[in-house]
Short mmCIF file of C-alpha atoms in Angstrom, two decimals:
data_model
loop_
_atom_site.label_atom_id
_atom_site.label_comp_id
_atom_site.label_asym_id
_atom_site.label_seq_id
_atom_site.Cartn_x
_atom_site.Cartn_y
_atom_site.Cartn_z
CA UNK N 1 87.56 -18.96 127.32
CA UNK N 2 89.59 -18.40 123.99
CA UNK N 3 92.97 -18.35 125.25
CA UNK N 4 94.19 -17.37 121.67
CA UNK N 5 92.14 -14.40 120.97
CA UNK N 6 94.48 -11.91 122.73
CA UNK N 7 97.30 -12.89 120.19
CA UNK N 8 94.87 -11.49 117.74
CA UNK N 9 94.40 -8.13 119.87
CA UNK N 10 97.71 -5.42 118.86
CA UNK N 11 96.76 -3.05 121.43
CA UNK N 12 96.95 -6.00 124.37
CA UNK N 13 100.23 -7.24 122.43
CA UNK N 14 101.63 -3.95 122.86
CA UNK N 15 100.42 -3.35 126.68
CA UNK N 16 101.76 -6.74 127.33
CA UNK N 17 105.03 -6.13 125.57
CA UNK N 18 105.27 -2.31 127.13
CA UNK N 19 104.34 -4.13 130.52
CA UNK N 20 106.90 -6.69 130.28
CA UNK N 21 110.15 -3.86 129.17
CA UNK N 22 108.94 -1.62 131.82
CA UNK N 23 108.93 -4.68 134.48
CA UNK N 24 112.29 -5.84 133.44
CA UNK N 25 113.76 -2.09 133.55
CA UNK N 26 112.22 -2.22 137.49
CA UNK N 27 113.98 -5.13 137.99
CA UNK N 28 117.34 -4.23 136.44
CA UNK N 29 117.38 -0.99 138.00
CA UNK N 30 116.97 -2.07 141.49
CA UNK N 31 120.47 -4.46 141.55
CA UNK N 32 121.89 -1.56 138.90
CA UNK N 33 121.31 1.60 140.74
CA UNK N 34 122.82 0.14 144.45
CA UNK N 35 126.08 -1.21 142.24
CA UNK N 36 126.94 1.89 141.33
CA UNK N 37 126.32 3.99 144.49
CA UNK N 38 128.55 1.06 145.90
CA UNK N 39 131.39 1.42 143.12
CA UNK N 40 131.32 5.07 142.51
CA UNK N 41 130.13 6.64 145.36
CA UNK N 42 131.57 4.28 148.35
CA UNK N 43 128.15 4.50 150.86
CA UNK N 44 128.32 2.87 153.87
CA UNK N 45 125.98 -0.24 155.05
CA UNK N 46 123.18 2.70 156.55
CA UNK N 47 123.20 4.98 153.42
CA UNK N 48 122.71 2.05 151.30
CA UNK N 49 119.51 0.87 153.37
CA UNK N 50 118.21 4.43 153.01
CA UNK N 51 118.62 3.85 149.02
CA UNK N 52 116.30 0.92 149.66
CA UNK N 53 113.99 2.32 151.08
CA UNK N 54 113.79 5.49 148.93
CA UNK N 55 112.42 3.02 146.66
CA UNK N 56 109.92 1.49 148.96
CA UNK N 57 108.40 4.87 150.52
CA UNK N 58 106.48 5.60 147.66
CA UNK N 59 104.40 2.88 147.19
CA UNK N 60 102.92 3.11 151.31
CA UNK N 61 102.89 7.23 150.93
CA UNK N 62 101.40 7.70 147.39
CA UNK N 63 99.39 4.66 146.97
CA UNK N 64 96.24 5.84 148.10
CA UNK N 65 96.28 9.27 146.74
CA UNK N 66 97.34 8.20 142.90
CA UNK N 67 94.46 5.94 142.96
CA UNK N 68 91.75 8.74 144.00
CA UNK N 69 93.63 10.67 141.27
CA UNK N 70 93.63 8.05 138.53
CA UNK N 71 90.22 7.48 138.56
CA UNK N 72 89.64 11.28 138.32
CA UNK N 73 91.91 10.80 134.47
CA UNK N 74 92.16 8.60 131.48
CA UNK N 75 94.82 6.07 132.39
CA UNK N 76 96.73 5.29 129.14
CA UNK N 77 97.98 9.01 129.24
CA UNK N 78 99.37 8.71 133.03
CA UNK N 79 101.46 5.08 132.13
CA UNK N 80 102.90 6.81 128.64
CA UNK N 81 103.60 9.81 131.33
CA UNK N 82 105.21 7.74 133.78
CA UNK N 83 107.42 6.04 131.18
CA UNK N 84 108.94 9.07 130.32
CA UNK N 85 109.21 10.52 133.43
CA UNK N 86 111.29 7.26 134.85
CA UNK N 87 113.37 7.28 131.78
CA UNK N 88 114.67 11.17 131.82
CA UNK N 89 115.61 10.48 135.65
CA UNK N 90 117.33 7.46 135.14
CA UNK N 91 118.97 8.82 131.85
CA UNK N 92 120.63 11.48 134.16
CA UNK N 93 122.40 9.57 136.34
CA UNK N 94 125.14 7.98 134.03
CA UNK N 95 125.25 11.54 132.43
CA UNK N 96 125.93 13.36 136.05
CA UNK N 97 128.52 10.06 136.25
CA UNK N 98 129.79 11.02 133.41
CA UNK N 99 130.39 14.42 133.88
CA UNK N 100 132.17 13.74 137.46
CA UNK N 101 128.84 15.37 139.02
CA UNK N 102 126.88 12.24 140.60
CA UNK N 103 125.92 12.33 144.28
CA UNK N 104 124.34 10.48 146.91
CA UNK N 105 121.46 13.14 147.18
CA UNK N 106 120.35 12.84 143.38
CA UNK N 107 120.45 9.11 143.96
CA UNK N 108 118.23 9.16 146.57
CA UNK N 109 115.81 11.43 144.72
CA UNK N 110 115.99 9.69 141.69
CA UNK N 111 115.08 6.74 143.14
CA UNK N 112 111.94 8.50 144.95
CA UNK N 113 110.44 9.62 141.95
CA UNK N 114 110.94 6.62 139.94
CA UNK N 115 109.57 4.75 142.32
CA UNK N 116 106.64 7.29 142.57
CA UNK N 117 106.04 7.14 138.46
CA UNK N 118 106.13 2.83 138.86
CA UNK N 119 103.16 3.23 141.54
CA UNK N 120 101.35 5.05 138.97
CA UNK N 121 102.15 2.92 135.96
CA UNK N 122 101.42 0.02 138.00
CA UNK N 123 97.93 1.05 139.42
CA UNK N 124 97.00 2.20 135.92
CA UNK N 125 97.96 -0.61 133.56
CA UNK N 126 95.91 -2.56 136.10
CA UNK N 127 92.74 -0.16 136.37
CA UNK N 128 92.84 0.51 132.42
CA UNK N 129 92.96 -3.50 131.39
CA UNK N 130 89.51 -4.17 132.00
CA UNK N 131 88.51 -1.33 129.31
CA UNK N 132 91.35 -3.09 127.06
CA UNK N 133 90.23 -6.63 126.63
CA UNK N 134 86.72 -7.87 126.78
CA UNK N 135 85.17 -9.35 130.51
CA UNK N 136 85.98 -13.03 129.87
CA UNK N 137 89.27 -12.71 128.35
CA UNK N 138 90.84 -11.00 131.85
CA UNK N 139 91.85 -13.99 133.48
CA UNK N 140 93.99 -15.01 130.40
CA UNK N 141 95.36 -10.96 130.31
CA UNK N 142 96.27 -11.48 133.76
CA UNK N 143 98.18 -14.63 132.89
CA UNK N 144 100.32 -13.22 130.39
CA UNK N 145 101.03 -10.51 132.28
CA UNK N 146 101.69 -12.70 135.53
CA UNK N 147 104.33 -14.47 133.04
CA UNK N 148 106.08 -11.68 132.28
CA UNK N 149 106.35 -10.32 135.77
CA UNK N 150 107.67 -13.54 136.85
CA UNK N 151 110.35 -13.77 134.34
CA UNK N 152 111.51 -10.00 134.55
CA UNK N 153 111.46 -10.71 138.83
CA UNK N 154 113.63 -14.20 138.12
CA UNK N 155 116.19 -12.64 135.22
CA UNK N 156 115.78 -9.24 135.98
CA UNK N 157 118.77 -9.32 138.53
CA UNK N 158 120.96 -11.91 136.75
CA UNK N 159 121.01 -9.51 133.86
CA UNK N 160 121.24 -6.45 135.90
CA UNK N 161 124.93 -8.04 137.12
CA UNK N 162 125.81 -9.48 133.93
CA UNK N 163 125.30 -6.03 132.18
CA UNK N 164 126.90 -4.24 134.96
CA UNK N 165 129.82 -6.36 135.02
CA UNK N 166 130.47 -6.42 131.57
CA UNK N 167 129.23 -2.81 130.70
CA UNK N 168 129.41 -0.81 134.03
CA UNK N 169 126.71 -0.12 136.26
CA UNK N 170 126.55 3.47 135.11
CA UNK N 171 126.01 2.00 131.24
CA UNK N 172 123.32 -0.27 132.96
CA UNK N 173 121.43 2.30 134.54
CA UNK N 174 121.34 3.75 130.96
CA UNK N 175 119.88 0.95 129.28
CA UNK N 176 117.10 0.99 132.22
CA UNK N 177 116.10 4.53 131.12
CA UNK N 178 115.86 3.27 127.31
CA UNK N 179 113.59 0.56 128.58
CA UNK N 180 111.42 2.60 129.87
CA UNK N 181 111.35 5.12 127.45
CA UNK N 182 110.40 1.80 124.75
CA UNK N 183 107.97 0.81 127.58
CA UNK N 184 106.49 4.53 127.15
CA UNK N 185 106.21 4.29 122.90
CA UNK N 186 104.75 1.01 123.18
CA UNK N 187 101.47 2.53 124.76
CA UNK N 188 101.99 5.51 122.56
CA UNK N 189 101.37 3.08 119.75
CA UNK N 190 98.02 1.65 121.44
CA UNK N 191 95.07 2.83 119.37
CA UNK N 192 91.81 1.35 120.86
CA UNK N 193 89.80 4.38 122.37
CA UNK N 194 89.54 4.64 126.68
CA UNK N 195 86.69 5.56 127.92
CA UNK N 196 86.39 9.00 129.62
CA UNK N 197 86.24 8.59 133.44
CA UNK N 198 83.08 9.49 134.90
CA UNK N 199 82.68 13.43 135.73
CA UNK N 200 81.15 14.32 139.10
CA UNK N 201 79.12 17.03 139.24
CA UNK N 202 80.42 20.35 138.30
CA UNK N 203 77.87 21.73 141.36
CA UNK N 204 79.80 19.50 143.89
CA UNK N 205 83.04 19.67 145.25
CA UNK N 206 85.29 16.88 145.18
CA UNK N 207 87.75 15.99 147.95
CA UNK N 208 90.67 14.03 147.54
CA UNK N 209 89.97 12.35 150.94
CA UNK N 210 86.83 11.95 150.89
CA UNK N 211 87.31 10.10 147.65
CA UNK N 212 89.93 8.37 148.90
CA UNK N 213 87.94 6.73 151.40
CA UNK N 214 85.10 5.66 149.40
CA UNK N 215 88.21 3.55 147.43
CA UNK N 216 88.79 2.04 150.84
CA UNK N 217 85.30 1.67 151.97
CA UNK N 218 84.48 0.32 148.93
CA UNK N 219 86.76 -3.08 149.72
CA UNK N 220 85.87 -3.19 153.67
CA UNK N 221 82.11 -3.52 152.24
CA UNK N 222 82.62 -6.47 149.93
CA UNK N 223 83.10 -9.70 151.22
CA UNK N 224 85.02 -10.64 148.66
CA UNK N 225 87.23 -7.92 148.30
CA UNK N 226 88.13 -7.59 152.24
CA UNK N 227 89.07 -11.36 152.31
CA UNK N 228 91.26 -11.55 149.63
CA UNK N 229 93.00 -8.52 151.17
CA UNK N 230 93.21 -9.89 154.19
CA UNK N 231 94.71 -12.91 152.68
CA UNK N 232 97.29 -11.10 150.45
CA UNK N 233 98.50 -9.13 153.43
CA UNK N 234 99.20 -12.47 155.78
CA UNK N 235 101.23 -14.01 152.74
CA UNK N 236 103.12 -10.81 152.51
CA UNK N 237 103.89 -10.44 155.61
CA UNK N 238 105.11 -14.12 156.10
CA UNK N 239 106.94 -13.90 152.51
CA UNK N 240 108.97 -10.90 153.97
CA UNK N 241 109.76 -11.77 157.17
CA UNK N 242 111.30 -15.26 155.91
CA UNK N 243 112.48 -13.42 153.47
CA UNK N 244 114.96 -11.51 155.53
CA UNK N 245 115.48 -14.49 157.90
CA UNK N 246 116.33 -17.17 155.83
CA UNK N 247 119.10 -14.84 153.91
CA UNK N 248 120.11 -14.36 157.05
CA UNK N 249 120.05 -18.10 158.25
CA UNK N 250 121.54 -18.98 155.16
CA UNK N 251 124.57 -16.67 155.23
CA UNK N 252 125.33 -17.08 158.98
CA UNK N 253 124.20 -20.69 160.07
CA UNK N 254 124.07 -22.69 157.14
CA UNK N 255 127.37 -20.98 155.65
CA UNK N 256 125.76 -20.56 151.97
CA UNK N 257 127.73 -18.81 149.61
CA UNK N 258 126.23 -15.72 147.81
CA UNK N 259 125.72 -18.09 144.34
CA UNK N 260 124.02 -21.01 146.83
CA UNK N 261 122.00 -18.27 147.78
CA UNK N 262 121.07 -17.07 144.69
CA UNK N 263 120.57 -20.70 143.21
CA UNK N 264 117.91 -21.05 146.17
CA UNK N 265 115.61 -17.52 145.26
CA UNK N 266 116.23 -18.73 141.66
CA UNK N 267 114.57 -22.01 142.29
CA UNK N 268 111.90 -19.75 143.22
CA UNK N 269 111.69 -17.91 140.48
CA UNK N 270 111.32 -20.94 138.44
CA UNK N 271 108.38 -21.83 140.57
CA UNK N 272 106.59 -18.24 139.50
CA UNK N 273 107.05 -18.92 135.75
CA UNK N 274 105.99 -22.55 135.84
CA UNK N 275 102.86 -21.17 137.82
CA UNK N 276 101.85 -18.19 136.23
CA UNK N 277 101.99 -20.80 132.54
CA UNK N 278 99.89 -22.94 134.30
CA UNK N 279 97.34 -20.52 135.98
CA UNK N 280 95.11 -20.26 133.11
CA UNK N 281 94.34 -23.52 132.35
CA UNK N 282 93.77 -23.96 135.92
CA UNK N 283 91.35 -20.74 136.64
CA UNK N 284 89.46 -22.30 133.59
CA UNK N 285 88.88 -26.06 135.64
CA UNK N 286 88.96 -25.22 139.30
CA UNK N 287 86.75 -21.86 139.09
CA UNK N 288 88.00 -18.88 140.81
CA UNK N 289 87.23 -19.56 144.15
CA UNK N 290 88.97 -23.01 144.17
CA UNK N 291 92.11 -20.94 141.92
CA UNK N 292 91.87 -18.42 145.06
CA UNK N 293 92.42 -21.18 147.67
CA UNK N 294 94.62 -23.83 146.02
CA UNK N 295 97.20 -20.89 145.63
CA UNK N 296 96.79 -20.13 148.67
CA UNK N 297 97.27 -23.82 150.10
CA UNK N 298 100.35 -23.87 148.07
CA UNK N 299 101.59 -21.03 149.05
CA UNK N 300 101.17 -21.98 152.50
CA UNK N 301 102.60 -25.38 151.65
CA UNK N 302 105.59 -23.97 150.58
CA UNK N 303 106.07 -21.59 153.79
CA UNK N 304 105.89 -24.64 156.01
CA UNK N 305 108.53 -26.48 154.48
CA UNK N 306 111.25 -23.42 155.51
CA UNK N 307 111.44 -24.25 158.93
CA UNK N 308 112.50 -27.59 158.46
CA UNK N 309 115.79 -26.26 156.64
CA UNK N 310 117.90 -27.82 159.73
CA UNK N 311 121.32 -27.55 159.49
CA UNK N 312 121.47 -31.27 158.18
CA UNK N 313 119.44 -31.32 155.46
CA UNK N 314 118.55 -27.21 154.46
CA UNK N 315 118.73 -27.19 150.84
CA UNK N 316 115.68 -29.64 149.66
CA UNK N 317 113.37 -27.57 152.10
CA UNK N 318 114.50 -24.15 151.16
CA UNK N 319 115.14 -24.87 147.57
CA UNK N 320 111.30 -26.82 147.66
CA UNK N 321 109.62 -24.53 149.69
CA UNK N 322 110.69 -21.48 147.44
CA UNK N 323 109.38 -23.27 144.83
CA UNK N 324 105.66 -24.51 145.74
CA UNK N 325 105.18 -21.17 146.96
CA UNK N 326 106.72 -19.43 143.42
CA UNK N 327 104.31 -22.07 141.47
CA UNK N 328 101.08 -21.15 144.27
CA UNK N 329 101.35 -17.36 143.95
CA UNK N 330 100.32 -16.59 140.29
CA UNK N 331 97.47 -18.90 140.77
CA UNK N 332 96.32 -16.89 143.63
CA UNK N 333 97.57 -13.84 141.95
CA UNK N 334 96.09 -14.36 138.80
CA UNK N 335 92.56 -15.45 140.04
CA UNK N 336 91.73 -12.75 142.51
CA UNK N 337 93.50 -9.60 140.85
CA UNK N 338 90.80 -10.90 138.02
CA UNK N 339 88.18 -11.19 140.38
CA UNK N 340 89.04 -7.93 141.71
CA UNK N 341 88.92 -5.90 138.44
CA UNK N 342 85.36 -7.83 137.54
CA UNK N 343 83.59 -6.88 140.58
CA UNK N 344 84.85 -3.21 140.64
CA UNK N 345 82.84 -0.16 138.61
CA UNK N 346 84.97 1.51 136.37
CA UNK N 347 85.48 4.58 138.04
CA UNK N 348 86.74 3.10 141.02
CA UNK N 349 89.67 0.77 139.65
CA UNK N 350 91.67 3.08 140.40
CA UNK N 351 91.15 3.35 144.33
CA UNK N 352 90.28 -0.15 144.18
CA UNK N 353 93.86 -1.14 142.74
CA UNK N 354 95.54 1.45 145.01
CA UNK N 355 93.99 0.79 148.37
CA UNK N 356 94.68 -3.38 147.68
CA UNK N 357 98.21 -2.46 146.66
CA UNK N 358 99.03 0.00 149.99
CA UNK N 359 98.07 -3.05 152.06
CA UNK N 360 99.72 -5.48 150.64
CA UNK N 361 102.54 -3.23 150.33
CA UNK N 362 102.59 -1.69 154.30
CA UNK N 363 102.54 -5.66 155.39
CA UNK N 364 105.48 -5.88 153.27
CA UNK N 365 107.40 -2.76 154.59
CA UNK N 366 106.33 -3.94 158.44
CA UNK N 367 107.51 -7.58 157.39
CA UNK N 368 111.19 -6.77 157.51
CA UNK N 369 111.83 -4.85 160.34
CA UNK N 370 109.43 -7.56 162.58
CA UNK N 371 111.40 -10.19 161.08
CA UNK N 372 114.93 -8.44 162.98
CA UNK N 373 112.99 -7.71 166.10
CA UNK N 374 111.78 -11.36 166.72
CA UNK N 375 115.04 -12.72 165.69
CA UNK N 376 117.09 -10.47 168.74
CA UNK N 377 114.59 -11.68 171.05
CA UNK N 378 113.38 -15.03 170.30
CA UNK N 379 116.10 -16.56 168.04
CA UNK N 380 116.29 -16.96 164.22
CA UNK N 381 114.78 -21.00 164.62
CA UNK N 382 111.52 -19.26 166.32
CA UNK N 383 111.66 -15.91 164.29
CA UNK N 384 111.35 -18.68 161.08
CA UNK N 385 108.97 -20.47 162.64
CA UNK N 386 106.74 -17.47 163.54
CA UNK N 387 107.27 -16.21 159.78
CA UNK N 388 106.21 -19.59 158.51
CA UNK N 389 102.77 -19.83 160.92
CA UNK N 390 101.12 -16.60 160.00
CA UNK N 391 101.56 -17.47 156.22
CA UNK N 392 100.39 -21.02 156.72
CA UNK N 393 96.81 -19.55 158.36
CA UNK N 394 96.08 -16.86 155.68
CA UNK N 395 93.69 -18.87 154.18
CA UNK N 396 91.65 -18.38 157.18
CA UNK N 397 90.12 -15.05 156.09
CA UNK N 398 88.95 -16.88 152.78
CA UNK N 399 86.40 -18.80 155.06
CA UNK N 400 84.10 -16.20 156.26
CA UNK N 401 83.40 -14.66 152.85
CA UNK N 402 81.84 -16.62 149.40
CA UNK N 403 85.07 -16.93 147.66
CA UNK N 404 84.96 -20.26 148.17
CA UNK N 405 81.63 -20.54 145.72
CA UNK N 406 82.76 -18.46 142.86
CA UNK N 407 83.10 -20.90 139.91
CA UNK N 408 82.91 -17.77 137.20
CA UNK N 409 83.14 -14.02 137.46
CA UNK N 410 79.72 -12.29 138.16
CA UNK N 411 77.88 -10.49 135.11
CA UNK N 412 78.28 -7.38 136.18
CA UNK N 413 80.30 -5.31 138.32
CA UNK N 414 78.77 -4.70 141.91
CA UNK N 415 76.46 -1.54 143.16
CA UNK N 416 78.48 1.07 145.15
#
């Protein structure tokens, strides 16, 4: 593999770069957006949850259907769309500040459709890479833009307070909108030509869920595909639920103070940018299959070592165990979202990258609320410990499918 190649490529350096502004902008919008609904509009502890998951709902309820759609479209168009669309939105909420006109109500539906145009930029960026760069040059692709995801996830928030603190959260949620809208010119300026999706028959009728389901059926027929899902979903699920407890357990048992906290999800964050730096290199000497499962492993790794936060000795574990499993998830990431977009026809990317991201994504929605549930009746000790177990067996599904043997993507993608 030629990891320097892509710095030759402009049209990758300016998907990467519109990838990167667009995921910061996600980032600094989610901490900017709450701070000002808190400072200028005063909503109580339930109208604020609401606002959280306005931006959720979107991702479970259109998933599915934007992927059916995108592969029915070219998808450079769609993310250049979506740009705009998120900018305009969030460019009217400082000027509805402004003006002494801001509400709750245009909060909440800002927030919808934003998040609605980031599950379409997402899915598309993803389903239009592999007609970007050339077969063997995804895994590195996927690296950079692993990196860049990691960082905007780590500094995203730190600069999202900073700015709002020094500027005002309105001002913040301004410079969010002119993110995106660079985000959206930066794939404006991409020149290499996308190939026009494949037309069905103008004799035949297409459904939307019928199409749908062939995305779906499509991953619950390869092996490969259905185990990795599987896997994602388990490390998800775990990753929220401790997610929610440990804030929790760190707040309430283990008296943290809001920066401890922060210092501990930071450590983290860390752990994703020393990964995702790493993955490549890795990928390249363990195969994919062995990239696959070591991230896993650490991932798991890291998941264990959260239960052991005792009140005695909390910070090493949590601190630790943040990290392995920050450094284990781009090289699982990395390797199978590859993997993924090699075995996978064109003209089903779309559905492919949809129907992956709606499971991984319900897991994460149910993670939350199960986490609260088992805490109430069980305890928060057991609640952690229950969190911790189902992400330490996720490599399970990985054993019942030939992940495990893939040293190099296959030639070709496979027959639908």
């Amino acid at each position: 593999m030629n990891r320097g190649s892509l710095w030759r490529s402009p049209d990758f350096l300016r998907l990467w770069a519109a990838q990167s502004i667009s995921e910061t902008g996600t980032q600094i919008g989610q901490l900017a957006v709450p701070l000002l609904a808190i400072g200028a509009l005063h909503v109580s502890a339930t109208e604020l949850g609401f606002l959280t998951s306005a931006r959720m709902l979107p991702f479970i309820v259109l998933a599915l259907p934007a992927g059916a759609m995108l592969d029915r479209m070219r998808r450079l168009p769609v993310m250049i769309g979506s740009d705009i669309a998120r900018a305009l939105l969030l460019a009217g909420v400082p000027v509805a500040y402004a003006l002494g006109m801001l509400t709750l109500a245009q909060l909440y539906v800002a927030v919808l459709l934003v998040g609605a145009f980031t599950v379409t930029f997402d899915v598309s960026y993803q389903s239009y890479l592999p007609a970007l760069v050339r077969r063997e040059e995804l895994a590195d692709a996927n690296a950079k833009l692993t990196v860049s995801s990691s960082a905007a996830e780590m500094a995203g928030p730190a600069v999202a307070g900073l700015l709002a603190g020094v500027v005002g959260a309105a001002a913040t949620v301004l410079l969010d909108a002119l993110s995106f809208l660079a985000s959206g010119l930066l794939c404006r300026a991409i020149r290499r030509p996308e190939p026009e999706p494949e037309r069905a028959d103008p004799g035949t009728p297409r459904s939307l869920s019928k199409e749908i389901g062939e995305g779906l059926g499509f991953i619950l027929r390869q092996r490969v595909l259905r185990a990795v899902a599987a896997c994602a979903s388990l490390l998800n699920l775990s990753y929220a639920m401790l997610t929610v407890l440990l804030t929790l357990y760190m707040v309430r048992s283990l008296d943290y103070s809001s920066a401890k906290v922060g210092v501990v999800f930071s450590v983290g964050g860390v752990g994703l940018v020393a990964g995702a730096m790493c993955a490549s290199r890795l990928i390249e000497r363990l195969g994919y299959g062995r990239s696959i499962m070591s991230g896993v492993v650490l991932c798991a790794a890291g998941l264990a070592l959260m239960p052991a936060a005792s009140p005695a000795l909390s910070f090493p574990f949590l601190a630790g165990g943040y990290f392995v499993f920050g450094f284990g998830a781009p090289l699982f990431n990395i390797a199978q979202v590859t993997l993924r977009q090699a075995i996978t026809p064109d003209r089903l990317q779309g559905r492919m990258n949809a129907s992956i991201r709606f499971v991984i994504w319900s897991t994460i929605a149910v993670g939350g609320p199960l986490a609260g549930f088992l805490a109430e009746t069980v305890g928060m000790r057991s609640a952690i410990a229950t969190g911790a177990v189902i992400g330490v067996l996720a490599w399970l599904p990985l054993l019942g499918s030939s992940v495990l043997s893939l040293r190099r993507l296959p030639e070709e993608p496979a027959k639908v």
